[in-house]
PDB file of C-alpha atoms in Angstrom:
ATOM      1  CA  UNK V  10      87.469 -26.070 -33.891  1.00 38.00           C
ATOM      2  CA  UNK V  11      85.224 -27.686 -36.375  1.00 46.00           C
ATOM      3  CA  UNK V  12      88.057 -29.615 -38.416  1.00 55.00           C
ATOM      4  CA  UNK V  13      91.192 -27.576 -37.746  1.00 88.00           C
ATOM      5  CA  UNK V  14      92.916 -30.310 -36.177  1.00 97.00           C
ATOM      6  CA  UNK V  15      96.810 -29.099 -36.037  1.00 98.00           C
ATOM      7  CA  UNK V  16     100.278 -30.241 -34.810  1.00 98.00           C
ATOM      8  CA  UNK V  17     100.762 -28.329 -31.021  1.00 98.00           C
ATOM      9  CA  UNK V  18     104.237 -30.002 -30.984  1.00 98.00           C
ATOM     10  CA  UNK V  19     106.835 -32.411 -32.428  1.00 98.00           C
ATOM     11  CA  UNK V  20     108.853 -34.390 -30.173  1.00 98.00           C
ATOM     12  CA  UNK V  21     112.073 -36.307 -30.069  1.00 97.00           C
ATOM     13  CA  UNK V  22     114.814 -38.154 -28.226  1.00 95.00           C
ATOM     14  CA  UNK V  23     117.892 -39.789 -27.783  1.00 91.00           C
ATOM     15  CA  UNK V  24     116.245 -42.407 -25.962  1.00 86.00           C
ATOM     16  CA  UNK V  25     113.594 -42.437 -23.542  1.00 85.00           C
ATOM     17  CA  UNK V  26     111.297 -39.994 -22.129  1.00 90.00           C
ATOM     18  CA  UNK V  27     110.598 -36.743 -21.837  1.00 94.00           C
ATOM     19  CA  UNK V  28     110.766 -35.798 -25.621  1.00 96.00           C
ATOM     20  CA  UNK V  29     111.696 -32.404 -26.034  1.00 96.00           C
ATOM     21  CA  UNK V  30     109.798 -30.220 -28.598  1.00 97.00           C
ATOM     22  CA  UNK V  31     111.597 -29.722 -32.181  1.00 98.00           C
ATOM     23  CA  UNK V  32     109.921 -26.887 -34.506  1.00 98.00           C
ATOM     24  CA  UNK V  33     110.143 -29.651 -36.825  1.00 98.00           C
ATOM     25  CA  UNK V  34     111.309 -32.819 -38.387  1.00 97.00           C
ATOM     26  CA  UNK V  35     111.653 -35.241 -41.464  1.00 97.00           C
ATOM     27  CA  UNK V  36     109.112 -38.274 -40.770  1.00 97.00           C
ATOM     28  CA  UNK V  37     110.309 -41.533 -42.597  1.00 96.00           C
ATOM     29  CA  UNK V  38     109.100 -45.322 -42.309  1.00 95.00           C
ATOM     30  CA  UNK V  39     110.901 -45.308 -38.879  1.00 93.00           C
ATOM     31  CA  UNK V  40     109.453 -42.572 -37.533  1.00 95.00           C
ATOM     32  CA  UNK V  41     111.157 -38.749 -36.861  1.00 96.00           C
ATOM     33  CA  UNK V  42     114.737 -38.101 -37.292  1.00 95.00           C
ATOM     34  CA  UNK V  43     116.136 -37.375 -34.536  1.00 94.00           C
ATOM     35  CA  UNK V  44     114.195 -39.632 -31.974  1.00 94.00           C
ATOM     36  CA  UNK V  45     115.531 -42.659 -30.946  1.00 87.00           C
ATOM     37  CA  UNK V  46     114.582 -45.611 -28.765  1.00 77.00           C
ATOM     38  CA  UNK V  47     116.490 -47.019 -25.913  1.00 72.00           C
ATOM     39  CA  UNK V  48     114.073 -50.302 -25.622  1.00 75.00           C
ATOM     40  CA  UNK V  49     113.924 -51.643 -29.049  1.00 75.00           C
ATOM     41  CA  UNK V  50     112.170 -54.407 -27.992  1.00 76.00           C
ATOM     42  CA  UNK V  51     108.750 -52.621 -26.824  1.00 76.00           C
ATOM     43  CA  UNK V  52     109.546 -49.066 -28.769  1.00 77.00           C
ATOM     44  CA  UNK V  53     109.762 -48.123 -32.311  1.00 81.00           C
ATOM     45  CA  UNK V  54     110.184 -50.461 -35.612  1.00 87.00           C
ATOM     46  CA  UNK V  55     108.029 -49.735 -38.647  1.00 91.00           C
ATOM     47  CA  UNK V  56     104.620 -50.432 -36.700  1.00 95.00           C
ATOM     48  CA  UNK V  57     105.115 -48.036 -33.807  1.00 95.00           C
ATOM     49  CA  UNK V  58     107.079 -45.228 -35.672  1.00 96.00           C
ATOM     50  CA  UNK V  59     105.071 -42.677 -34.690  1.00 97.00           C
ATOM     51  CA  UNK V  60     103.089 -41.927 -30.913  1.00 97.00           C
ATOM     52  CA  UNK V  61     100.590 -39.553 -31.097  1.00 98.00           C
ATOM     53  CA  UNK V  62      98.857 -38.635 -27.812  1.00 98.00           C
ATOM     54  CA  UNK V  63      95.925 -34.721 -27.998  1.00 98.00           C
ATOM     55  CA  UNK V  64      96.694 -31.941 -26.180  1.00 98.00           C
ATOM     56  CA  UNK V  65      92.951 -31.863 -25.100  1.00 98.00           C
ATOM     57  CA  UNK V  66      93.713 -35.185 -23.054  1.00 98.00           C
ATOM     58  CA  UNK V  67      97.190 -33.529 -21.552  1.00 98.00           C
ATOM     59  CA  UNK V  68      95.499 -30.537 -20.423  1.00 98.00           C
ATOM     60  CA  UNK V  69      92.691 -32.983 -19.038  1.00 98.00           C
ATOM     61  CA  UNK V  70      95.258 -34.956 -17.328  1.00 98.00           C
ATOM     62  CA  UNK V  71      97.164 -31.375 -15.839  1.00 98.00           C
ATOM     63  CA  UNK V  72      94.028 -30.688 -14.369  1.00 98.00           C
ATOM     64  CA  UNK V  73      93.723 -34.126 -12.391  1.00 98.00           C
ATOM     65  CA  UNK V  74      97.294 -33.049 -10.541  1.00 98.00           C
ATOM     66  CA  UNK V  75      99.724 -35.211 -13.030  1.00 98.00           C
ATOM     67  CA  UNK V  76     102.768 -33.394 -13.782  1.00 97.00           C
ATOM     68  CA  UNK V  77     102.691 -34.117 -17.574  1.00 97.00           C
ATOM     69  CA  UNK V  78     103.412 -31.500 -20.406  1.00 97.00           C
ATOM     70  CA  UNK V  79     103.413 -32.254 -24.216  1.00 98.00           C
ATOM     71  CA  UNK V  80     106.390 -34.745 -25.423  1.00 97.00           C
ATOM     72  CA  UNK V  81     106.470 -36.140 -20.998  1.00 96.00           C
ATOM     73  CA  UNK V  82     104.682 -39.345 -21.649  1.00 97.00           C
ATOM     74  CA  UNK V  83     106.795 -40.172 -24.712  1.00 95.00           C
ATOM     75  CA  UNK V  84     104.180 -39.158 -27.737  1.00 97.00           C
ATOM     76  CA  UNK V  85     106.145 -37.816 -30.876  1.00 97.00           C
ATOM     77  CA  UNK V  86     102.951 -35.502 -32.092  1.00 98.00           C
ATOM     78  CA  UNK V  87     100.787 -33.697 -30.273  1.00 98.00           C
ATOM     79  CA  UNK V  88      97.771 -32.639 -32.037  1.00 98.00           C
ATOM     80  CA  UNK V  89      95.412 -30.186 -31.017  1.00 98.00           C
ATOM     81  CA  UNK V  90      91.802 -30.215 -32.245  1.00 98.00           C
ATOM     82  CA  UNK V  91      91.317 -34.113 -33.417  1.00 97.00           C
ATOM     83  CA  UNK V  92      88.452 -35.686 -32.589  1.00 96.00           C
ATOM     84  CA  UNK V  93      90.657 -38.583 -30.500  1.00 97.00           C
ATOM     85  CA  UNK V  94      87.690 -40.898 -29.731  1.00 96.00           C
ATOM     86  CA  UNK V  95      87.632 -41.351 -34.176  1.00 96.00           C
ATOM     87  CA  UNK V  96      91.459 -41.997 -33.822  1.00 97.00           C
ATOM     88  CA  UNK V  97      91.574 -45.732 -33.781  1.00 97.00           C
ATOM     89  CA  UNK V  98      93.789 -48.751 -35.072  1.00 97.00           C
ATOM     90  CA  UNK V  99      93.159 -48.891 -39.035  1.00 96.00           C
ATOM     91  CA  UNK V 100      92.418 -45.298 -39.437  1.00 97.00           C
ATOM     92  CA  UNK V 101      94.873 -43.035 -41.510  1.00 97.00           C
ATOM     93  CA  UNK V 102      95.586 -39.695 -40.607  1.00 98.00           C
ATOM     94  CA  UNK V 103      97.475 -36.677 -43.168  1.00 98.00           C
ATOM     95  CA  UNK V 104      99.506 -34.718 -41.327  1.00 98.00           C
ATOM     96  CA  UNK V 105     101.511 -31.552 -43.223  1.00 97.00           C
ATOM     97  CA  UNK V 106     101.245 -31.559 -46.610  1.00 91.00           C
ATOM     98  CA  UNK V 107     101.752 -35.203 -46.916  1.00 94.00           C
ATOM     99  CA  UNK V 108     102.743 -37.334 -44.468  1.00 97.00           C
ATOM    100  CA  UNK V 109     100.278 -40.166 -44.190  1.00 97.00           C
ATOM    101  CA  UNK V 110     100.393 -42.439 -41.222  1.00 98.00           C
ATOM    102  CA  UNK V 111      97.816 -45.059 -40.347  1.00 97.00           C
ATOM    103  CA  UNK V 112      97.031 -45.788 -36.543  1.00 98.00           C
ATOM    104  CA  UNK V 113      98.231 -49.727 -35.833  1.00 98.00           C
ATOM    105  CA  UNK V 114      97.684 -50.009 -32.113  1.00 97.00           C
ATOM    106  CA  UNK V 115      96.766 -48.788 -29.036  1.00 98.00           C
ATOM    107  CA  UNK V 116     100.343 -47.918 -26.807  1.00 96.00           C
ATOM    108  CA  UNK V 117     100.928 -49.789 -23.985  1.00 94.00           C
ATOM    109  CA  UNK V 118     101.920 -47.690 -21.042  1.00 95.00           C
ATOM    110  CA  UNK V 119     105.137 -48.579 -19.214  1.00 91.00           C
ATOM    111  CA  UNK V 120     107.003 -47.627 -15.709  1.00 93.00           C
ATOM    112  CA  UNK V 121     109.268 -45.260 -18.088  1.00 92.00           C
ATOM    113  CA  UNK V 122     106.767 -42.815 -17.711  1.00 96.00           C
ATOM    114  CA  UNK V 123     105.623 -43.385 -14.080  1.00 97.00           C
ATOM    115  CA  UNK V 124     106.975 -40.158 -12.612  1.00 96.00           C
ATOM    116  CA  UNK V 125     104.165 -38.037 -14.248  1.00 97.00           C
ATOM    117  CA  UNK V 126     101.608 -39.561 -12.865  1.00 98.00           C
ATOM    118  CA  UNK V 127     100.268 -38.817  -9.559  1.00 97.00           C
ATOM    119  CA  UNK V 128     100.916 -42.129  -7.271  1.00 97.00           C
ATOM    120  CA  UNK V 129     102.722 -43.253 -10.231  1.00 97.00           C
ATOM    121  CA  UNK V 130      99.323 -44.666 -11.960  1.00 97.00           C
ATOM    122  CA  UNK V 131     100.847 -44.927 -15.579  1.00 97.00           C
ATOM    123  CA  UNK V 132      98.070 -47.355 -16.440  1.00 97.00           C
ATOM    124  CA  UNK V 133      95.650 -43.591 -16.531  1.00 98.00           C
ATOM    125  CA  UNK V 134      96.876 -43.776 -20.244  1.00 98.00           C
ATOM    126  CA  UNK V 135      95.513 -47.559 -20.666  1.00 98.00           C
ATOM    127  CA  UNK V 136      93.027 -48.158 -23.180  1.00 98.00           C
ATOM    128  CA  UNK V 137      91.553 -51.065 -21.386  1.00 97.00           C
ATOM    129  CA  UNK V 138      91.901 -48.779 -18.109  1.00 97.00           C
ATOM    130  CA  UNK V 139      90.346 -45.805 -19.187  1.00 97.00           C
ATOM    131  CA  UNK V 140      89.013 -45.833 -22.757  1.00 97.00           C
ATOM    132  CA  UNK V 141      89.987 -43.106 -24.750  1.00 97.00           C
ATOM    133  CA  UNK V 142      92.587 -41.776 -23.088  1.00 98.00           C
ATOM    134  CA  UNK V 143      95.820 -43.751 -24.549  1.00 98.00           C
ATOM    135  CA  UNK V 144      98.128 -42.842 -26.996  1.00 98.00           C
ATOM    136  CA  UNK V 145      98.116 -44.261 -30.084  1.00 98.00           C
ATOM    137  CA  UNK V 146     101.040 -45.562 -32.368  1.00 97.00           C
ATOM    138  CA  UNK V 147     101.277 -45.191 -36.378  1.00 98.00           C
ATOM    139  CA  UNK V 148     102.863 -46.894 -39.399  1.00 97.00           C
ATOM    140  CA  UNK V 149     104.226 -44.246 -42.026  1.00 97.00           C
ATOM    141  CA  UNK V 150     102.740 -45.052 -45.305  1.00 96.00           C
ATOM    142  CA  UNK V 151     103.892 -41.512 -46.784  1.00 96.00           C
ATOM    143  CA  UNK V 152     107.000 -39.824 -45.513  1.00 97.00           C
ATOM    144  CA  UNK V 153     107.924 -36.148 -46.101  1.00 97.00           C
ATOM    145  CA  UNK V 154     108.719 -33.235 -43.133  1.00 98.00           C
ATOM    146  CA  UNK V 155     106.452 -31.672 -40.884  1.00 98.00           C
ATOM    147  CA  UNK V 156     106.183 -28.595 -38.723  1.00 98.00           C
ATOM    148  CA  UNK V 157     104.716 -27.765 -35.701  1.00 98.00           C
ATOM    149  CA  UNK V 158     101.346 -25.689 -36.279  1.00 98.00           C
ATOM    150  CA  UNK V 159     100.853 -27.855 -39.448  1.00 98.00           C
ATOM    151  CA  UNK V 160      97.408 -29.109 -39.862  1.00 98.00           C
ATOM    152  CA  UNK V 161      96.151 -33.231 -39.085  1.00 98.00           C
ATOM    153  CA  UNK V 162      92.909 -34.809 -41.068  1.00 97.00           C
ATOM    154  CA  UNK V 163      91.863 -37.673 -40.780  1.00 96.00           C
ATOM    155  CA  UNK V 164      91.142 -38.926 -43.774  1.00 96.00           C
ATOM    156  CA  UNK V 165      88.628 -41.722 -45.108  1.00 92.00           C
ATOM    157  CA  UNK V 166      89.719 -45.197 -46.580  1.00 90.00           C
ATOM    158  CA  UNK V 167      89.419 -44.062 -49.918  1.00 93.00           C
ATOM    159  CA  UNK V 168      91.185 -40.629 -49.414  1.00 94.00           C
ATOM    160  CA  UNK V 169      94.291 -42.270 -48.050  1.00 93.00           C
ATOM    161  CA  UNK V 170      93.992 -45.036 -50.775  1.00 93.00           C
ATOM    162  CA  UNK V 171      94.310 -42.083 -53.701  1.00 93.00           C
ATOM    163  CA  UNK V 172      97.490 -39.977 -51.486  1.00 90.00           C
ATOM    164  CA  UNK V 173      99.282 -43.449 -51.110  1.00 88.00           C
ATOM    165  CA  UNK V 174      98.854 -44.411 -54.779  1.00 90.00           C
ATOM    166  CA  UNK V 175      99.958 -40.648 -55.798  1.00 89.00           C
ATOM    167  CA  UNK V 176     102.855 -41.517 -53.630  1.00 87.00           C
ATOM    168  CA  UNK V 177     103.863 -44.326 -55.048  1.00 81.00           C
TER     169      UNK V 177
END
């Protein structure tokens, strides 16, 4: 795969979970149009626009007997190909041909997404559970649209640094 990190899907919804796969979507500060948050308390704002979540851990996940699918566990981009143990809070990630987010926090797994897991063990997505295998939320830094199939990078300090700048 050596560095062809892509989008496998884009996900939205009106409010809770599953997300259903879009072929794509406009990503601004609050995240992609069209997805929406019923609990605005825990979910969404500028911080946690964006949950991305690999298709390498889903498939991982299948395996173990949990029911989950891309967009099931509530992640807005599934990538395919990213080196996930390098995707940590601070580091920025380019996305499309533009779109630069920057990782802000590990995502707390709640009941919402229970039924996928087998016994209901939502905390298998915890970071302080099981290193490695949570989803991760992202400010957007850079807006623009995005596809599915559209390649991810993730990108040094200084790299982001010069695509913000151009942005601004």
């Amino acid at each position: 795969m050596g560095g062809h990190a892509r989008i496998q899907q884009l996900s939205v919804s009106p409010g809770g979970v599953p997300k259903r796969a879009v072929p794509a979507a406009r990503v601004t500060r609050l995240g992609l149009e069209g997805d929406a948050h019923r609990d605005t308390e825990h979910h969404g704002g500028p911080d946690r626009a964006v949950c991305l979540f690999p298709q390498e851990a889903i498939r991982a996940l299948a395996a173990e007997g949990h029911t989950i699918v891309p967009g099931s566990i509530g992640e807005n981009v599934t990538t395919e190909g990213l080196d996930w143990s390098l995707v940590v809070p601070d580091v920025h990630l380019l996305l499309g041909e533009g779109v630069l987010l920057q990782v802000t926090r590990y995502t707390s797994p709640c009941v919402n997404i229970a039924p996928v897991f087998v016994g209901r063990d939502y905390s298998r997505v915890s970071q302080k559970r099981h290193p490695g295998w949570s989803r991760v939320y992202a400010r957007v830094l850079v807006e623009g649209s995005l596809r599915a199939g559209d390649a991810v990078r993730l990108l040094s300090a200084r790299e982001a640094e010069r695509i913000g700048a151009a942005a601004r």
